[in-house]
Amino acid sequence: MKLRIAIQKSGRLNEDSVKLLRECGIDFSGPNGKLKAEASNFPLELLFLRDDDIPQYVADGVADAGIVGENVLIEKRKNVQVKNKLGFGKCRLSIAVDKSFPYTGIHDLNNLRIATSYPVILGQYLSSKNISADIHEISGSVEIAPGIGLADAICDLVSSGSTLLINGLKEADVILKSEAVLIANDRLSETKNKLLDRLLFRIESLKKARNAKYILLNAPNDSLGDIVRILPGMKSPTILPLAEPGWSSVHSVVNENDFWEIIESLKANGAQGILVVPIEKMIL
Ligand code: PRT
Ligand code: ZN
């Protein structure tokens, strides 16, 4: 029995999806233009598909799981479970207008023509705001629609914002924020669920490690009490004596978000020779 997981064949999510699975220790070749690949060291088969097709394949059970942007998942309205947010493919779905448009709020869009590849999400958003606009569904190059007179505004994905800028547009309203997610069919067999749990466990370990740093420092023994209070660690810090009397080496794990504050108070409390090392995987 193998777990079948669908990932994007080529495009913005392909590389990170492949990298994630490889970092989970799963070995496979591809895509190389192929539709399928088998992992050599985990009961897993990969399907390489267009991102738009992934929610349907997972909902139908052709694939057991898949990696897709939340934007596509919501637009396709398929009944699947979201198992994990993956932290890559981040973008937002926004409404944009010509930069000269004196935009003051969503009501300015009343009765305008808006071009988008996301008619479902846009339609729901506008009706939730009681706006009636004419939604033009187009499948690509949405950003050129205002310039060629096809629409007055667009609704499209934005990440850096440079596509809007190049096309003389400005972001007017953010409808949703999106990132890649791992989805799964909601009727998986017990065996497949166990395989999926093994994969999710590995993904969680990578995600935890991503925000954590291993820290090593030297400190005089009389400041160890303060330093241990600053550095809680996984359980508590490791303390090893240095060859030089009166000094110890302290090892711990810190969260990236609090990182600089922790370093500052460590220094203020006498820590020296601070080394910070990335952690590859973290099993709690
Ligand atoms: O062939 P297939 O159908 O599989 O791929 P696709 O062309 O439909 O999708 P692709 O590869 O472009 O994007 C896949 C997923 O990546 C999307 O569904 C999002 O979840 C995510 N993602 C993240 C993005 C972006 N960032 C993004 N910036 N998808 C598209 N864009 C486009 C956007 O449409 C616009 O044209 O990039 C342009 C804007 O980028 P900035 O940086 O100039 O703002
Ligand atoms: Zn697509």
mmCIF file of C-alpha atoms and ligand atoms in Angstrom:
data_model
loop_
_atom_site.group_PDB
_atom_site.id
_atom_site.type_symbol
_atom_site.label_atom_id
_atom_site.label_comp_id
_atom_site.label_asym_id
_atom_site.label_seq_id
_atom_site.Cartn_x
_atom_site.Cartn_y
_atom_site.Cartn_z
ATOM 1 C CA MET A 1 0.000 0.000 0.000
ATOM 2 C CA LYS A 2 1.370 3.385 -1.024
ATOM 3 C CA LEU A 3 0.382 6.923 -0.182
ATOM 4 C CA ARG A 4 -0.257 8.898 -3.360
ATOM 5 C CA ILE A 5 0.591 12.549 -3.135
ATOM 6 C CA ALA A 6 -0.021 15.113 -5.862
ATOM 7 C CA ILE A 7 2.314 18.064 -6.275
ATOM 8 C CA GLN A 8 2.576 20.792 -8.892
ATOM 9 C CA LYS A 9 4.311 19.561 -12.012
ATOM 10 C CA SER A 10 6.062 22.848 -12.743
ATOM 11 C CA GLY A 11 5.563 26.387 -11.509
ATOM 12 C CA ARG A 12 5.971 28.310 -8.320
ATOM 13 C CA LEU A 13 5.144 25.519 -5.879
ATOM 14 C CA ASN A 14 7.027 22.717 -7.599
ATOM 15 C CA GLU A 15 10.519 23.352 -6.303
ATOM 16 C CA ASP A 16 9.524 23.931 -2.669
ATOM 17 C CA SER A 17 7.188 20.916 -2.683
ATOM 18 C CA VAL A 18 9.973 18.667 -3.982
ATOM 19 C CA LYS A 19 12.412 20.159 -1.472
ATOM 20 C CA LEU A 20 10.011 19.616 1.428
ATOM 21 C CA LEU A 21 9.529 15.937 0.600
ATOM 22 C CA ARG A 22 13.272 15.427 0.127
ATOM 23 C CA GLU A 23 13.956 17.100 3.482
ATOM 24 C CA CYS A 24 11.479 14.624 4.949
ATOM 25 C CA GLY A 25 13.978 12.000 3.838
ATOM 26 C CA ILE A 26 11.917 10.845 0.866
ATOM 27 C CA ASP A 27 13.965 9.921 -2.161
ATOM 28 C CA PHE A 28 12.525 10.054 -5.667
ATOM 29 C CA SER A 29 13.440 11.186 -9.144
ATOM 30 C CA GLY A 30 11.458 13.618 -11.217
ATOM 31 C CA PRO A 31 9.340 15.347 -12.323
ATOM 32 C CA ASN A 32 11.537 15.396 -15.528
ATOM 33 C CA GLY A 33 8.371 15.685 -17.592
ATOM 34 C CA LYS A 34 6.866 12.524 -16.109
ATOM 35 C CA LEU A 35 3.408 12.156 -14.606
ATOM 36 C CA LYS A 36 4.418 9.820 -11.778
ATOM 37 C CA ALA A 37 7.362 8.865 -9.625
ATOM 38 C CA GLU A 38 7.878 6.364 -6.840
ATOM 39 C CA ALA A 39 9.849 7.007 -3.711
ATOM 40 C CA SER A 40 12.637 4.492 -3.193
ATOM 41 C CA ASN A 41 12.648 4.583 0.614
ATOM 42 C CA PHE A 42 9.051 5.346 1.699
ATOM 43 C CA PRO A 43 5.744 3.813 0.548
ATOM 44 C CA LEU A 44 4.871 6.886 -1.461
ATOM 45 C CA GLU A 45 3.961 7.641 -5.043
ATOM 46 C CA LEU A 46 4.050 11.135 -6.492
ATOM 47 C CA LEU A 47 1.724 12.536 -9.126
ATOM 48 C CA PHE A 48 2.894 15.659 -10.943
ATOM 49 C CA LEU A 49 -0.144 17.747 -11.903
ATOM 50 C CA ARG A 50 -1.319 21.273 -12.690
ATOM 51 C CA ASP A 51 -2.086 23.013 -9.424
ATOM 52 C CA ASP A 52 -5.695 23.703 -10.487
ATOM 53 C CA ASP A 53 -6.372 19.957 -10.757
ATOM 54 C CA ILE A 54 -4.955 18.954 -7.378
ATOM 55 C CA PRO A 55 -8.030 19.712 -5.168
ATOM 56 C CA GLN A 56 -10.280 17.636 -7.443
ATOM 57 C CA TYR A 57 -7.879 14.680 -7.615
ATOM 58 C CA VAL A 58 -7.599 14.646 -3.826
ATOM 59 C CA ALA A 59 -11.357 15.061 -3.287
ATOM 60 C CA ASP A 60 -12.001 12.143 -5.682
ATOM 61 C CA GLY A 61 -9.376 9.963 -4.020
ATOM 62 C CA VAL A 62 -7.257 9.627 -7.177
ATOM 63 C CA ALA A 63 -4.562 11.157 -4.992
ATOM 64 C CA ASP A 64 -4.616 10.639 -1.216
ATOM 65 C CA ALA A 65 -2.956 13.950 -0.468
ATOM 66 C CA GLY A 66 -1.637 16.987 -2.269
ATOM 67 C CA ILE A 67 0.253 20.233 -1.958
ATOM 68 C CA VAL A 68 -1.572 23.286 -3.296
ATOM 69 C CA GLY A 69 -2.026 27.003 -2.625
ATOM 70 C CA GLU A 70 -4.928 27.911 -0.319
ATOM 71 C CA ASN A 71 -6.084 30.327 -3.029
ATOM 72 C CA VAL A 72 -6.639 27.449 -5.475
ATOM 73 C CA LEU A 73 -8.172 25.243 -2.802
ATOM 74 C CA ILE A 74 -10.740 27.867 -1.794
ATOM 75 C CA GLU A 75 -11.546 28.764 -5.402
ATOM 76 C CA LYS A 76 -12.194 25.118 -6.337
ATOM 77 C CA ARG A 77 -14.474 24.510 -3.329
ATOM 78 C CA LYS A 78 -13.579 20.827 -2.989
ATOM 79 C CA ASN A 79 -14.218 18.825 0.100
ATOM 80 C CA VAL A 80 -10.763 17.911 1.418
ATOM 81 C CA GLN A 81 -8.969 18.238 4.737
ATOM 82 C CA VAL A 82 -6.235 20.801 5.286
ATOM 83 C CA LYS A 83 -3.563 18.959 7.288
ATOM 84 C CA ASN A 84 -0.763 21.461 7.504
ATOM 85 C CA LYS A 85 0.260 24.940 6.424
ATOM 86 C CA LEU A 86 3.645 24.672 4.801
ATOM 87 C CA GLY A 87 5.083 28.181 5.020
ATOM 88 C CA PHE A 88 6.000 28.605 1.346
ATOM 89 C CA GLY A 89 4.163 29.949 -1.736
ATOM 90 C CA LYS A 90 3.044 32.930 0.306
ATOM 91 C CA CYS A 91 1.004 35.531 -1.547
ATOM 92 C CA ARG A 92 -2.210 37.499 -1.283
ATOM 93 C CA LEU A 93 -5.238 37.736 -3.510
ATOM 94 C CA SER A 94 -5.888 41.420 -4.033
ATOM 95 C CA ILE A 95 -7.995 43.832 -5.966
ATOM 96 C CA ALA A 96 -5.916 46.334 -7.932
ATOM 97 C CA VAL A 97 -6.874 49.434 -9.875
ATOM 98 C CA ASP A 98 -5.099 51.893 -12.165
ATOM 99 C CA LYS A 99 -2.655 53.954 -10.139
ATOM 100 C CA SER A 100 -4.526 57.134 -11.073
ATOM 101 C CA PHE A 101 -7.840 55.722 -9.755
ATOM 102 C CA PRO A 102 -8.862 57.762 -6.671
ATOM 103 C CA TYR A 103 -9.681 54.643 -4.653
ATOM 104 C CA THR A 104 -11.227 55.322 -1.241
ATOM 105 C CA GLY A 105 -12.888 52.021 -0.400
ATOM 106 C CA ILE A 106 -14.555 48.882 -1.706
ATOM 107 C CA HIS A 107 -17.775 50.773 -2.611
ATOM 108 C CA ASP A 108 -15.781 52.465 -5.416
ATOM 109 C CA LEU A 109 -15.948 49.134 -7.258
ATOM 110 C CA ASN A 110 -19.745 49.235 -7.634
ATOM 111 C CA ASN A 111 -20.777 48.604 -11.250
ATOM 112 C CA LEU A 112 -17.187 48.267 -12.477
ATOM 113 C CA ARG A 113 -15.764 45.437 -14.579
ATOM 114 C CA ILE A 114 -13.202 43.339 -12.667
ATOM 115 C CA ALA A 115 -11.000 40.787 -14.443
ATOM 116 C CA THR A 116 -9.840 37.745 -12.482
ATOM 117 C CA SER A 117 -8.971 34.048 -12.520
ATOM 118 C CA TYR A 118 -10.690 33.776 -9.118
ATOM 119 C CA PRO A 119 -14.383 34.414 -9.856
ATOM 120 C CA VAL A 120 -15.642 32.339 -6.919
ATOM 121 C CA ILE A 121 -13.561 34.041 -4.222
ATOM 122 C CA LEU A 122 -14.068 37.480 -5.736
ATOM 123 C CA GLY A 123 -17.822 36.940 -6.146
ATOM 124 C CA GLN A 124 -18.204 35.858 -2.519
ATOM 125 C CA TYR A 125 -16.105 38.744 -1.283
ATOM 126 C CA LEU A 126 -18.045 41.356 -3.244
ATOM 127 C CA SER A 127 -21.408 40.008 -2.213
ATOM 128 C CA SER A 128 -20.309 39.927 1.438
ATOM 129 C CA LYS A 129 -19.641 43.654 1.052
ATOM 130 C CA ASN A 130 -22.867 44.285 -0.897
ATOM 131 C CA ILE A 131 -20.989 45.358 -3.993
ATOM 132 C CA SER A 132 -22.333 44.505 -7.400
ATOM 133 C CA ALA A 133 -19.654 44.394 -10.076
ATOM 134 C CA ASP A 134 -19.219 42.664 -13.390
ATOM 135 C CA ILE A 135 -16.750 39.808 -12.966
ATOM 136 C CA HIS A 136 -14.806 38.853 -16.109
ATOM 137 C CA GLU A 137 -13.129 35.490 -15.770
ATOM 138 C CA ILE A 138 -9.831 35.290 -17.623
ATOM 139 C CA SER A 139 -7.214 32.623 -17.203
ATOM 140 C CA GLY A 140 -3.892 34.407 -17.536
ATOM 141 C CA SER A 141 -2.185 37.811 -17.780
ATOM 142 C CA VAL A 142 -4.930 39.366 -15.717
ATOM 143 C CA GLU A 143 -2.723 42.371 -15.017
ATOM 144 C CA ILE A 144 -2.942 43.631 -18.603
ATOM 145 C CA ALA A 145 -6.765 43.732 -18.635
ATOM 146 C CA PRO A 146 -7.155 47.392 -17.543
ATOM 147 C CA GLY A 147 -4.486 48.581 -20.013
ATOM 148 C CA ILE A 148 -6.281 47.018 -22.994
ATOM 149 C CA GLY A 149 -9.692 48.259 -21.894
ATOM 150 C CA LEU A 150 -11.045 44.856 -20.893
ATOM 151 C CA ALA A 151 -11.694 45.792 -17.280
ATOM 152 C CA ASP A 152 -11.595 48.684 -14.816
ATOM 153 C CA ALA A 153 -9.922 46.680 -12.062
ATOM 154 C CA ILE A 154 -8.374 43.272 -11.503
ATOM 155 C CA CYS A 155 -8.309 40.686 -8.765
ATOM 156 C CA ASP A 156 -5.084 38.670 -8.842
ATOM 157 C CA LEU A 157 -2.303 37.169 -6.760
ATOM 158 C CA VAL A 158 0.391 39.525 -5.546
ATOM 159 C CA SER A 159 3.661 38.703 -3.856
ATOM 160 C CA SER A 160 6.345 41.368 -4.362
ATOM 161 C CA GLY A 161 3.933 43.806 -6.034
ATOM 162 C CA SER A 162 6.262 44.408 -8.988
ATOM 163 C CA THR A 163 3.821 43.027 -11.598
ATOM 164 C CA LEU A 164 1.245 45.594 -10.497
ATOM 165 C CA LEU A 165 3.825 48.356 -10.567
ATOM 166 C CA ILE A 166 5.062 47.467 -14.063
ATOM 167 C CA ASN A 167 1.478 47.526 -15.339
ATOM 168 C CA GLY A 168 0.634 50.895 -13.800
ATOM 169 C CA LEU A 169 -1.669 49.395 -11.166
ATOM 170 C CA LYS A 170 -1.927 49.769 -7.393
ATOM 171 C CA GLU A 171 -3.194 47.368 -4.771
ATOM 172 C CA ALA A 172 -6.569 48.551 -3.484
ATOM 173 C CA ASP A 173 -7.858 45.774 -1.236
ATOM 174 C CA VAL A 174 -6.506 42.459 0.072
ATOM 175 C CA ILE A 175 -9.119 39.689 -0.101
ATOM 176 C CA LEU A 176 -7.122 36.827 1.360
ATOM 177 C CA LYS A 177 -3.644 35.731 2.346
ATOM 178 C CA SER A 178 -2.483 32.398 1.069
ATOM 179 C CA GLU A 179 0.308 29.865 1.397
ATOM 180 C CA ALA A 180 0.886 26.290 0.290
ATOM 181 C CA VAL A 181 -0.989 23.680 2.325
ATOM 182 C CA LEU A 182 -0.963 19.911 2.553
ATOM 183 C CA ILE A 183 -4.433 18.579 1.868
ATOM 184 C CA ALA A 184 -5.785 15.062 2.210
ATOM 185 C CA ASN A 185 -8.780 13.033 1.165
ATOM 186 C CA ASP A 186 -11.199 12.722 4.080
ATOM 187 C CA ARG A 187 -11.904 9.002 3.615
ATOM 188 C CA LEU A 188 -8.401 7.528 3.753
ATOM 189 C CA SER A 189 -7.960 3.931 4.885
ATOM 190 C CA GLU A 190 -6.315 3.346 8.238
ATOM 191 C CA THR A 191 -3.090 2.213 6.575
ATOM 192 C CA LYS A 192 -2.949 5.330 4.429
ATOM 193 C CA ASN A 193 -3.762 7.539 7.391
ATOM 194 C CA LYS A 194 -0.816 6.025 9.244
ATOM 195 C CA LEU A 195 1.485 6.746 6.325
ATOM 196 C CA LEU A 196 0.162 10.295 6.151
ATOM 197 C CA ASP A 197 0.754 10.733 9.892
ATOM 198 C CA ARG A 198 4.358 9.620 9.443
ATOM 199 C CA LEU A 199 4.799 12.217 6.726
ATOM 200 C CA LEU A 200 3.101 14.933 8.803
ATOM 201 C CA PHE A 201 5.320 14.117 11.772
ATOM 202 C CA ARG A 202 8.393 14.695 9.601
ATOM 203 C CA ILE A 203 6.974 17.948 8.219
ATOM 204 C CA GLU A 204 6.251 19.186 11.758
ATOM 205 C CA SER A 205 9.836 18.415 12.795
ATOM 206 C CA LEU A 206 11.151 20.479 9.901
ATOM 207 C CA LYS A 207 8.794 23.354 10.662
ATOM 208 C CA LYS A 208 9.789 23.439 14.326
ATOM 209 C CA ALA A 209 13.461 23.372 13.397
ATOM 210 C CA ARG A 210 12.972 26.238 10.953
ATOM 211 C CA ASN A 211 12.113 28.624 13.798
ATOM 212 C CA ALA A 212 14.695 27.319 16.208
ATOM 213 C CA LYS A 213 18.406 27.930 16.609
ATOM 214 C CA TYR A 214 20.960 26.017 18.622
ATOM 215 C CA ILE A 215 22.984 28.378 20.754
ATOM 216 C CA LEU A 216 26.332 27.795 22.513
ATOM 217 C CA LEU A 217 28.058 30.284 24.755
ATOM 218 C CA ASN A 218 30.630 30.644 27.500
ATOM 219 C CA ALA A 219 29.750 32.268 30.811
ATOM 220 C CA PRO A 220 31.364 32.862 34.181
ATOM 221 C CA ASN A 221 29.890 30.448 36.732
ATOM 222 C CA ASP A 222 28.536 33.231 38.944
ATOM 223 C CA SER A 223 26.221 34.444 36.137
ATOM 224 C CA LEU A 224 24.890 30.979 35.245
ATOM 225 C CA GLY A 225 21.703 31.515 37.267
ATOM 226 C CA ASP A 226 20.713 34.555 35.191
ATOM 227 C CA ILE A 227 21.710 32.934 31.922
ATOM 228 C CA VAL A 228 19.666 29.803 32.595
ATOM 229 C CA ARG A 229 16.661 32.019 33.297
ATOM 230 C CA ILE A 230 17.107 33.759 29.907
ATOM 231 C CA LEU A 231 17.644 30.466 28.039
ATOM 232 C CA PRO A 232 14.952 27.952 28.918
ATOM 233 C CA GLY A 233 15.946 25.385 26.233
ATOM 234 C CA MET A 234 13.944 22.297 25.251
ATOM 235 C CA LYS A 235 13.903 20.987 28.827
ATOM 236 C CA SER A 236 16.618 23.112 30.377
ATOM 237 C CA PRO A 237 20.017 24.193 29.050
ATOM 238 C CA THR A 238 23.029 21.881 29.049
ATOM 239 C CA ILE A 239 25.890 23.193 31.201
ATOM 240 C CA LEU A 240 29.417 21.846 30.764
ATOM 241 C CA PRO A 241 32.534 22.998 32.637
ATOM 242 C CA LEU A 242 35.231 24.713 30.579
ATOM 243 C CA ALA A 243 38.901 23.801 31.056
ATOM 244 C CA GLU A 244 39.379 27.300 32.489
ATOM 245 C CA PRO A 245 38.247 27.275 36.141
ATOM 246 C CA GLY A 246 35.201 29.383 37.009
ATOM 247 C CA TRP A 247 33.724 29.205 33.473
ATOM 248 C CA SER A 248 31.079 27.024 31.831
ATOM 249 C CA SER A 249 29.744 26.364 28.370
ATOM 250 C CA VAL A 250 25.958 26.633 28.042
ATOM 251 C CA HIS A 251 23.998 24.984 25.180
ATOM 252 C CA SER A 252 20.356 25.605 24.433
ATOM 253 C CA VAL A 253 17.669 26.124 21.789
ATOM 254 C CA VAL A 254 16.087 29.499 21.139
ATOM 255 C CA ASN A 255 13.190 30.632 19.019
ATOM 256 C CA GLU A 256 14.086 32.830 16.080
ATOM 257 C CA ASN A 257 11.356 35.351 16.918
ATOM 258 C CA ASP A 258 12.906 36.214 20.288
ATOM 259 C CA PHE A 259 16.414 35.756 19.043
ATOM 260 C CA TRP A 260 17.976 39.229 19.169
ATOM 261 C CA GLU A 261 16.447 40.128 22.521
ATOM 262 C CA ILE A 262 17.827 36.943 24.010
ATOM 263 C CA ILE A 263 21.303 37.602 22.611
ATOM 264 C CA GLU A 264 21.244 41.148 24.013
ATOM 265 C CA SER A 265 20.333 40.046 27.516
ATOM 266 C CA LEU A 266 22.842 37.182 27.394
ATOM 267 C CA LYS A 267 25.607 39.646 26.568
ATOM 268 C CA ALA A 268 24.436 41.999 29.291
ATOM 269 C CA ASN A 269 24.698 39.077 31.732
ATOM 270 C CA GLY A 270 28.290 38.205 30.901
ATOM 271 C CA ALA A 271 27.931 35.639 28.087
ATOM 272 C CA GLN A 272 30.883 35.460 25.693
ATOM 273 C CA GLY A 273 31.796 33.574 22.526
ATOM 274 C CA ILE A 274 28.164 33.103 21.525
ATOM 275 C CA LEU A 275 27.686 30.684 18.597
ATOM 276 C CA VAL A 276 24.357 30.236 16.852
ATOM 277 C CA VAL A 277 23.788 27.188 14.655
ATOM 278 C CA PRO A 278 20.799 26.266 12.467
ATOM 279 C CA ILE A 279 18.875 23.143 13.425
ATOM 280 C CA GLU A 280 17.907 20.760 10.660
ATOM 281 C CA LYS A 281 15.209 18.717 12.383
ATOM 282 C CA MET A 282 13.631 18.905 15.794
ATOM 283 C CA ILE A 283 11.816 16.026 17.499
ATOM 284 C CA LEU A 284 10.181 16.973 20.756
HETATM 285 O O1 PRT B 1 0.658 25.285 -14.522
HETATM 286 P P1 PRT B 1 -0.104 25.421 -13.255
HETATM 287 O O2 PRT B 1 -1.578 25.617 -13.458
HETATM 288 O O3 PRT B 1 0.230 24.319 -12.297
HETATM 289 O O4 PRT B 1 0.498 26.732 -12.558
HETATM 290 P P2 PRT B 1 -0.096 28.235 -12.466
HETATM 291 O O5 PRT B 1 0.540 29.019 -13.547
HETATM 292 O O6 PRT B 1 -1.569 28.235 -12.330
HETATM 293 O O7 PRT B 1 0.438 28.671 -11.052
HETATM 294 P P3 PRT B 1 1.828 29.300 -10.576
HETATM 295 O O8 PRT B 1 2.921 28.291 -10.701
HETATM 296 O O9 PRT B 1 2.048 30.647 -11.150
HETATM 297 O O10 PRT B 1 1.462 29.505 -9.039
HETATM 298 C C1 PRT B 1 1.184 28.423 -8.209
HETATM 299 C C2 PRT B 1 0.813 28.940 -6.840
HETATM 300 O O11 PRT B 1 1.880 29.724 -6.301
HETATM 301 C C3 PRT B 1 -0.368 29.899 -6.789
HETATM 302 O O12 PRT B 1 -1.611 29.248 -6.838
HETATM 303 C C4 PRT B 1 -0.143 30.572 -5.431
HETATM 304 O O13 PRT B 1 -0.639 29.766 -4.395
HETATM 305 C C5 PRT B 1 1.378 30.619 -5.322
HETATM 306 N N1 PRT B 1 1.945 31.963 -5.587
HETATM 307 C C6 PRT B 1 2.734 32.645 -4.716
HETATM 308 C C7 PRT B 1 1.800 32.728 -6.684
HETATM 309 C C8 PRT B 1 2.506 33.903 -6.466
HETATM 310 N N2 PRT B 1 3.079 33.834 -5.243
HETATM 311 C C9 PRT B 1 2.527 34.922 -7.496
HETATM 312 N N3 PRT B 1 3.149 35.965 -7.292
HETATM 313 N N4 PRT B 1 1.138 32.514 -7.846
HETATM 314 C C10 PRT B 1 1.181 33.455 -8.808
HETATM 315 N N5 PRT B 1 1.835 34.629 -8.680
HETATM 316 C C11 PRT B 1 1.807 35.549 -9.871
HETATM 317 C C12 PRT B 1 0.586 36.462 -9.906
HETATM 318 O O14 PRT B 1 -0.498 35.802 -10.514
HETATM 319 C C13 PRT B 1 1.102 37.637 -10.736
HETATM 320 O O15 PRT B 1 1.042 37.358 -12.107
HETATM 321 O O16 PRT B 1 2.921 36.397 -9.881
HETATM 322 C C14 PRT B 1 2.545 37.700 -10.312
HETATM 323 C C15 PRT B 1 2.664 38.677 -9.184
HETATM 324 O O17 PRT B 1 3.893 38.537 -8.528
HETATM 325 P P4 PRT B 1 4.637 39.836 -7.969
HETATM 326 O O18 PRT B 1 5.816 39.294 -7.219
HETATM 327 O O19 PRT B 1 5.070 40.657 -9.157
HETATM 328 O O20 PRT B 1 3.681 40.560 -7.069
HETATM 329 ZN ZN ZN B 2 -2.796 26.779 -12.328
#
